[in-house]
Short mmCIF file of C-alpha atoms in Angstrom, two decimals:
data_model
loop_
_atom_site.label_atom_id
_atom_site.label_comp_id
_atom_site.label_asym_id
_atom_site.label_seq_id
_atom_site.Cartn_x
_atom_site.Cartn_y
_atom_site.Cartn_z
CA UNK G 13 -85.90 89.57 213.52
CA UNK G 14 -85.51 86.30 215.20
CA UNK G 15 -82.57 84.51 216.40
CA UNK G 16 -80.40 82.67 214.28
CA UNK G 17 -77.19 81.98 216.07
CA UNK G 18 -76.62 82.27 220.43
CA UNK G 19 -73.11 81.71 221.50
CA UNK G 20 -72.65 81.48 224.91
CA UNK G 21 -69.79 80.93 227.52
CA UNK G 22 -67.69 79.44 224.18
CA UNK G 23 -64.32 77.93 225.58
CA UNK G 24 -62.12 76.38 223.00
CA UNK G 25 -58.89 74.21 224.33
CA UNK G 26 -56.39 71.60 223.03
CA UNK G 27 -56.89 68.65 225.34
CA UNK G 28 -53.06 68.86 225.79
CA UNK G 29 -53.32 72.07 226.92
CA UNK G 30 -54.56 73.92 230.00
CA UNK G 31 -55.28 77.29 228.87
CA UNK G 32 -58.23 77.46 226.15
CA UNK G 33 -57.54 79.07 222.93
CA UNK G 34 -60.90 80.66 223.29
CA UNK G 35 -62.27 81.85 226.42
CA UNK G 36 -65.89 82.75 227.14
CA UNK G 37 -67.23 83.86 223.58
CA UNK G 38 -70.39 85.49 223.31
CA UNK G 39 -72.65 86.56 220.72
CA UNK G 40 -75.84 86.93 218.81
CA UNK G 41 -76.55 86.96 215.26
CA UNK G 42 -80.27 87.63 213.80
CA UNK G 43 -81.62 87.34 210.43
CA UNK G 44 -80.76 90.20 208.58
CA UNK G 45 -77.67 90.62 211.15
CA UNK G 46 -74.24 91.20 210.56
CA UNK G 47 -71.42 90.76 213.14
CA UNK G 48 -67.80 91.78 212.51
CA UNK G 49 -65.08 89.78 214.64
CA UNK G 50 -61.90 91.86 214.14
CA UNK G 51 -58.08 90.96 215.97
CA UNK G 52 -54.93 90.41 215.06
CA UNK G 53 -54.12 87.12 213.63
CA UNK G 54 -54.18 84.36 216.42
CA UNK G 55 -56.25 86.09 218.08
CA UNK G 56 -58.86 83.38 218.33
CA UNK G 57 -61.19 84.25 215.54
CA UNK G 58 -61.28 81.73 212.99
CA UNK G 59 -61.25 78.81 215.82
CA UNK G 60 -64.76 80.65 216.73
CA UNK G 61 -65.71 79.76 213.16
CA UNK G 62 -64.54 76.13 213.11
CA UNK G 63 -66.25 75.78 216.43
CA UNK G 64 -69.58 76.64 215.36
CA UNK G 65 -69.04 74.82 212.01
CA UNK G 66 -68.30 71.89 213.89
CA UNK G 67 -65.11 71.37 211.99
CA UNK G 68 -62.32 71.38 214.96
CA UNK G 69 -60.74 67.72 215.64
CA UNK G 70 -62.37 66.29 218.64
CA UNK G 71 -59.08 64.24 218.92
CA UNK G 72 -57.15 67.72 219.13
CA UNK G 73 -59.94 70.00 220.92
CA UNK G 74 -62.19 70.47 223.54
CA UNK G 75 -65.01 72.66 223.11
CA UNK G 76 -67.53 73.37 226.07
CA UNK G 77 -70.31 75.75 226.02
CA UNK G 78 -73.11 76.30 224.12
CA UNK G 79 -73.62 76.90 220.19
CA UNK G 80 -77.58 77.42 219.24
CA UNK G 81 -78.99 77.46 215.62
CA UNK G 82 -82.62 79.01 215.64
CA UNK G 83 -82.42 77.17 219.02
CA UNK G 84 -81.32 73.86 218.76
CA UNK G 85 -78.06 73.05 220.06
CA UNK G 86 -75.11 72.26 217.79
CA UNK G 87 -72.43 70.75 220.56
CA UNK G 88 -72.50 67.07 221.05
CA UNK G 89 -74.94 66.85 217.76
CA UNK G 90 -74.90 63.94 215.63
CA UNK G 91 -72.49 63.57 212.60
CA UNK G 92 -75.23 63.48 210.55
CA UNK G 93 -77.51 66.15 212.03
CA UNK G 94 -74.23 67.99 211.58
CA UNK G 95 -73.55 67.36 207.98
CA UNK G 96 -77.57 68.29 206.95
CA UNK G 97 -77.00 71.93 208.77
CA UNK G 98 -73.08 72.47 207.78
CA UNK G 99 -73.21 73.79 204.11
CA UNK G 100 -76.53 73.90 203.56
CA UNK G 101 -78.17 76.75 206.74
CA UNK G 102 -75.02 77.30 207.86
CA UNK G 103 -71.99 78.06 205.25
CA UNK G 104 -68.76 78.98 205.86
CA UNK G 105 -66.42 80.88 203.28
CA UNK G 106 -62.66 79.89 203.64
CA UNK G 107 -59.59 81.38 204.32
CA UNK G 108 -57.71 79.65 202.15
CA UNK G 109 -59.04 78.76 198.73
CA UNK G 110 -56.14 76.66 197.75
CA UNK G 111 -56.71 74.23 200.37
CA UNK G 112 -60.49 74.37 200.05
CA UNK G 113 -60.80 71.98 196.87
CA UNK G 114 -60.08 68.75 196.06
CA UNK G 115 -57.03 68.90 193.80
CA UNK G 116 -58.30 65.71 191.36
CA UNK G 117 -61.98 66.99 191.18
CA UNK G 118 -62.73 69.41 188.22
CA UNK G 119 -64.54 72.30 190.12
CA UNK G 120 -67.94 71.87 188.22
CA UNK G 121 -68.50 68.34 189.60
CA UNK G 122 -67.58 69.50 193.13
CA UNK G 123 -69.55 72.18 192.89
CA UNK G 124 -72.69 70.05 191.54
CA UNK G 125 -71.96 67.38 193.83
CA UNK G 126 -72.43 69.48 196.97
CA UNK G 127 -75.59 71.09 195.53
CA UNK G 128 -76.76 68.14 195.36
CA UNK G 129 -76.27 66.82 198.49
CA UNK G 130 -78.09 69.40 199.88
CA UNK G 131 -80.70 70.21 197.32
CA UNK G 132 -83.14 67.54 195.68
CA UNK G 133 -81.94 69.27 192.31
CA UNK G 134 -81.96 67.25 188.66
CA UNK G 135 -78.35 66.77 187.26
CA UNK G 136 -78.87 69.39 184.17
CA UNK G 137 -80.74 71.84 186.53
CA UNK G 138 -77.69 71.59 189.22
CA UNK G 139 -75.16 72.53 186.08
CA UNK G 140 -77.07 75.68 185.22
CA UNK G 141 -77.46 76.58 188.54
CA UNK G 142 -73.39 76.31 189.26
CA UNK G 143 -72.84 78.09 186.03
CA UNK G 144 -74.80 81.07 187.25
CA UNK G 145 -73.64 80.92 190.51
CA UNK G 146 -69.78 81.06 189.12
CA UNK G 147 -71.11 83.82 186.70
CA UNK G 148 -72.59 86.23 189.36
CA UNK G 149 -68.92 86.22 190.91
CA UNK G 150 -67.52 87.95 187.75
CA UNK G 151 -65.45 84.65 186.36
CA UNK G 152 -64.71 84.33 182.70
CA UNK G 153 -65.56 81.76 180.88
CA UNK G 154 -67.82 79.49 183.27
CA UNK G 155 -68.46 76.94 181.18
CA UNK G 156 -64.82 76.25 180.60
CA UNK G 157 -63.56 76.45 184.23
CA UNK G 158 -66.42 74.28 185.70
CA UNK G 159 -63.99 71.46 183.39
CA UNK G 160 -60.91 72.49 184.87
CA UNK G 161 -59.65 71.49 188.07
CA UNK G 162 -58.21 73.95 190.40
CA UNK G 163 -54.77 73.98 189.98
CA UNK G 164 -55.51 76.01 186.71
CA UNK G 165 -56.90 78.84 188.82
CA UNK G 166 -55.04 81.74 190.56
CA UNK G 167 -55.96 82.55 194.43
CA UNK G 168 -58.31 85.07 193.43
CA UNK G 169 -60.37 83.24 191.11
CA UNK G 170 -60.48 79.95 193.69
CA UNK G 171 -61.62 82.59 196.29
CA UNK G 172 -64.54 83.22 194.49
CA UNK G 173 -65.32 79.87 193.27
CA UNK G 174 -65.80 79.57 196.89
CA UNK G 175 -67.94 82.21 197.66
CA UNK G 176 -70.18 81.29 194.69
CA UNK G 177 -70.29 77.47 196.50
CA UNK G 178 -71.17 79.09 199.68
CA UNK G 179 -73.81 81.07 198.27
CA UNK G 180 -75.44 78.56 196.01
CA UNK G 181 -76.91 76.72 198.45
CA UNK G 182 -79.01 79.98 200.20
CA UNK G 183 -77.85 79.48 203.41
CA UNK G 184 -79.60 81.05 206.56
CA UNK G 185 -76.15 82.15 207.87
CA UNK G 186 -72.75 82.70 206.34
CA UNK G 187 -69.14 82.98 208.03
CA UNK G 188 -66.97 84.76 205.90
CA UNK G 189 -63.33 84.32 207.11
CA UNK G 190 -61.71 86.70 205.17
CA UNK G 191 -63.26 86.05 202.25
CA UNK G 192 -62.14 89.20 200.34
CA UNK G 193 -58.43 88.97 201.30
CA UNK G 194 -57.22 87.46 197.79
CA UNK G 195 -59.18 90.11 195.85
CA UNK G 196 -58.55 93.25 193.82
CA UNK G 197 -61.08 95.86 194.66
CA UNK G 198 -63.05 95.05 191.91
CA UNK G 199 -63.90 91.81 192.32
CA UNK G 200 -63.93 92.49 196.31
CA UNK G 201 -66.71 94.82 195.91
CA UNK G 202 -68.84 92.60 194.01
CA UNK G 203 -68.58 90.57 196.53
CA UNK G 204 -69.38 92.36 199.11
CA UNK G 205 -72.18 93.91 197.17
CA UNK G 206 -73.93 90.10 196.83
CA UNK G 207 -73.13 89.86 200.61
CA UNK G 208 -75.13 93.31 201.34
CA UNK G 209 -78.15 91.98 199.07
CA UNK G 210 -78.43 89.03 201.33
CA UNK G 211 -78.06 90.59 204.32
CA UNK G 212 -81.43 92.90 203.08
CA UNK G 213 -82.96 89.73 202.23
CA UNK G 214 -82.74 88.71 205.80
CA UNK G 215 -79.72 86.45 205.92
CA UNK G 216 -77.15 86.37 208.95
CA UNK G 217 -73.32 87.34 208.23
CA UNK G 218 -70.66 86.92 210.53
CA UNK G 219 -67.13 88.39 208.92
CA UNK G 220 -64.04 87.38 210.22
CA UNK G 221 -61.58 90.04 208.68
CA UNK G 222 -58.42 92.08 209.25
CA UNK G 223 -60.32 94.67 206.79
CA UNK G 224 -62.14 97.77 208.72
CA UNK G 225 -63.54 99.04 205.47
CA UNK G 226 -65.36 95.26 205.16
CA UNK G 227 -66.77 95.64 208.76
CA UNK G 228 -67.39 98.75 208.43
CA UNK G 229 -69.67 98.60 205.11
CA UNK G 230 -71.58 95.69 206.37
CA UNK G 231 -71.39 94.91 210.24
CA UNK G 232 -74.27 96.13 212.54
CA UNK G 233 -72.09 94.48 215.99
CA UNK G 234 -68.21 94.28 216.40
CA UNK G 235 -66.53 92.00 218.98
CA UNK G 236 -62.80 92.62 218.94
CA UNK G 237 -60.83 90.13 219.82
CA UNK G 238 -57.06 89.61 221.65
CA UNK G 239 -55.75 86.56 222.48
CA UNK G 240 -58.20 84.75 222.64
CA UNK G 241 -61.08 86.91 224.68
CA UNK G 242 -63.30 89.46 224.00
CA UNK G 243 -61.56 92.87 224.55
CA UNK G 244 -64.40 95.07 223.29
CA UNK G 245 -67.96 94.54 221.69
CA UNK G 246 -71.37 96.56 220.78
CA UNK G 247 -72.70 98.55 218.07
CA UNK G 248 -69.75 98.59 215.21
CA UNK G 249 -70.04 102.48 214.50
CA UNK G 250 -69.85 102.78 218.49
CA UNK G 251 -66.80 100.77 218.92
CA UNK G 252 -65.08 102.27 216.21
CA UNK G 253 -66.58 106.22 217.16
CA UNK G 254 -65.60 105.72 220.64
CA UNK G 255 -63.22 102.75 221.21
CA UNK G 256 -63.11 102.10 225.44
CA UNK G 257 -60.21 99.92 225.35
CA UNK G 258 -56.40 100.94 224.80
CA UNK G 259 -56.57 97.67 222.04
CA UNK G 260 -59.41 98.98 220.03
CA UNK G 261 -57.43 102.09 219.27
CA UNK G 262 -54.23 100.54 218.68
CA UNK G 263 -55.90 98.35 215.79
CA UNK G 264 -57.78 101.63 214.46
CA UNK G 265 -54.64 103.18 214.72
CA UNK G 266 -52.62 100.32 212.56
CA UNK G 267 -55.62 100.10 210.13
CA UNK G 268 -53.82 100.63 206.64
CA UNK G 269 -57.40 103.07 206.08
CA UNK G 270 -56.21 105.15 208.83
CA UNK G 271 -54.83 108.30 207.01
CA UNK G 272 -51.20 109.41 207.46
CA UNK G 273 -51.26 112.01 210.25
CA UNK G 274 -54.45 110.57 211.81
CA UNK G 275 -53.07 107.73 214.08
CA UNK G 276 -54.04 109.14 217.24
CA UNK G 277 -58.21 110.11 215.95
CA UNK G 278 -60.80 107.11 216.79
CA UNK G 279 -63.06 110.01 215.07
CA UNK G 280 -60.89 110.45 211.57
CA UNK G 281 -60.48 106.64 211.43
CA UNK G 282 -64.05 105.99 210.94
CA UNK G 283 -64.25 109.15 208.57
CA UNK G 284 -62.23 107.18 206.41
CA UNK G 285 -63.50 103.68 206.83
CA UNK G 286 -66.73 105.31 205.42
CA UNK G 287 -64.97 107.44 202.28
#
C-alpha cells in the first residue's frame, strides 16, 4: 500500500511561547492504514490534527517540520492548494459538533454546499446524495432535518451529521477526533462499522480518541502521547500486549474497559478491549 500521509520532525509552538506544544511528531499512514493517537487530554493530540489540516492560526502558531500528502508537502502551501485538499482527500471529523456548523445555515444547504465545492455534482443529484449520506448514519427523518438548522439537533445527532459530511465527499484520509464520544453504543458502532468498510476499501484513518475499545477495533499503529511527545509507538496489539513505558500502563490501567481487579494486567486489559 502506498503512502498517504509522512509526518516528520512535527514541532507545534505559540509564537509567544518558547516551549512547543508539540515536539518532534512522527508518523506514517498508508492506504488501507489505521493509526490510533491515544493521551490524556492536552496531551498534544488534536493540535497534530489541526496541524496537518492546516487549520491552526498562523497569527497564534508556529509550525515547522514537514507534513506530506502522497508526497507533496502541505507546510507553507497555498490557501488555495489548501482549501482543494482540506475536505475533499483529506477530512477531518470534529470534536465538537456544536461548534462545527453554522448556526443560521439549515444543515441540508451546508451540507450541499460543501459537496459542491468539491464535487462537480448537479443541485438535485447533490440533495440525494446528502440525504443518503445522513441516512447511512441512522438519522430519522432526513428529509426533514436537512430543513432544520442545527440548533434543533441534540450532540449526538450533530455528531453524526458530521461524520456523514466527512464521509460524503470519499476522502483518501480521515481524522477522526473523537468522533464517537457523543454516541450511545448503537449509533457508535455504526459508525465505526462505516469506518472499518473504508478502511477495507483502502482508505487511511487516523483516530484521535480517549476510547481503547475504538483503537483497538480499528488501529493497525498506536502512538501514545504525553505532553506533548511521543511516549510510546508501534504495532497497536504490541503496545497494548506489552506496554514498555510506565505511561502506557497507567492509561491501560485507567481505561474504564479495564475490568475491576485487573489494574495491574497489560495482558487482561487487551482481553477486554477485544470482548
Amino acid at each position: 500500500m502506498s503512502v498517504l500521509l509522512q509526518v516528520e520532525k512535527l514541532d507545534i509552538r505559540l509564537r509567544q511561547g518558547e516551549e512547543p506544544l508539540v515536539r518532534q511528531a512522527e508518523f506514517t499512514v498508508r492506504e488501507g492504514g489505521a493509526l490510533a493517537i491515544v493521551g490524556e487530554s492536552g496531551s498534544g493530540k488534536t493540535l497534530i490534527c489541526k496541524a496537518v489540516m492546516q487549520l491552526l492560526n498562523k497569527r497564534s502558531f508556529t509550525v515547522s517540520g514537514s507534513i506530506r500528502y502522497r508526497g507533496q508537502e502541505l507546510l507553507g502551501m497555498e490557501d488555495k492548494a489548501v482549501r482543494s485538499l482540506c475536505g475533499n482527500k483529506l477530512a477531518l471529523i470534529v470534536q465538537n459538533p456544536m461548534t462545527a456548523l453554522d448556526p443560521t445555515v439549515k444543515i441540508g444547504k451546508q451540507m450541499v454546499e460543501t459537496l459542491r465545492a468539491h464535487v462537480k455534482i448537479p443541485g438535485k443529484q447533490a440533495v440525494e446524495t446528502v440525504a443518503a449520506a445522513l441516512e447511512r448514519m441512522n438519522l430519522p427523518r432526513c428529509r426533514q432535518l436537512m430543513n432544520s438548522y442545527p440548533h434543533a439537533l441534540s450532540g449526538g445527532m450533530l455528531q453524526r451529521v458530521i461524520v456523514a459530511m466527512a464521509l460524503m465527499l470519499k476522502p483518501d484520509l480521515i481524522i477522526a477526533d473523537e468522533a464517537t464520544t457523543a454516541l450511545d453504543v448503537r449509533n457508535q458502532g455504526r459508525i465505526l462499522d462505516e469506518l472499518a468498510l473504508l478502511k477495507r476499501n483502502g482508505i487511511g484513518l487516523i483516530l484521535i480518541t480517549h476510547d481503547f475499545a475504538v483503537a483497538a477495533r480499528l488501529a493497525d499503529d498506536v502512538i501514545v502521547m504525553k505532553e506533548g511527545r511521543r511516549v510510546e509507538s508501534g504495532p497497536l496489539r504490541r503496545v497494548f500486549a506489552s506496554p514498555k513505558e510506565a505511561y502506557t500502563r497507567e492509561l491501560l490501567a485507567a481505561s474504564i474497559l479495564v475490568r475491576e481487579g485487573s489494574h495491574d494486567s497489560s495482558e487482561r486489559a487487551v482481553q477486554a478491549l477485544h470482548d
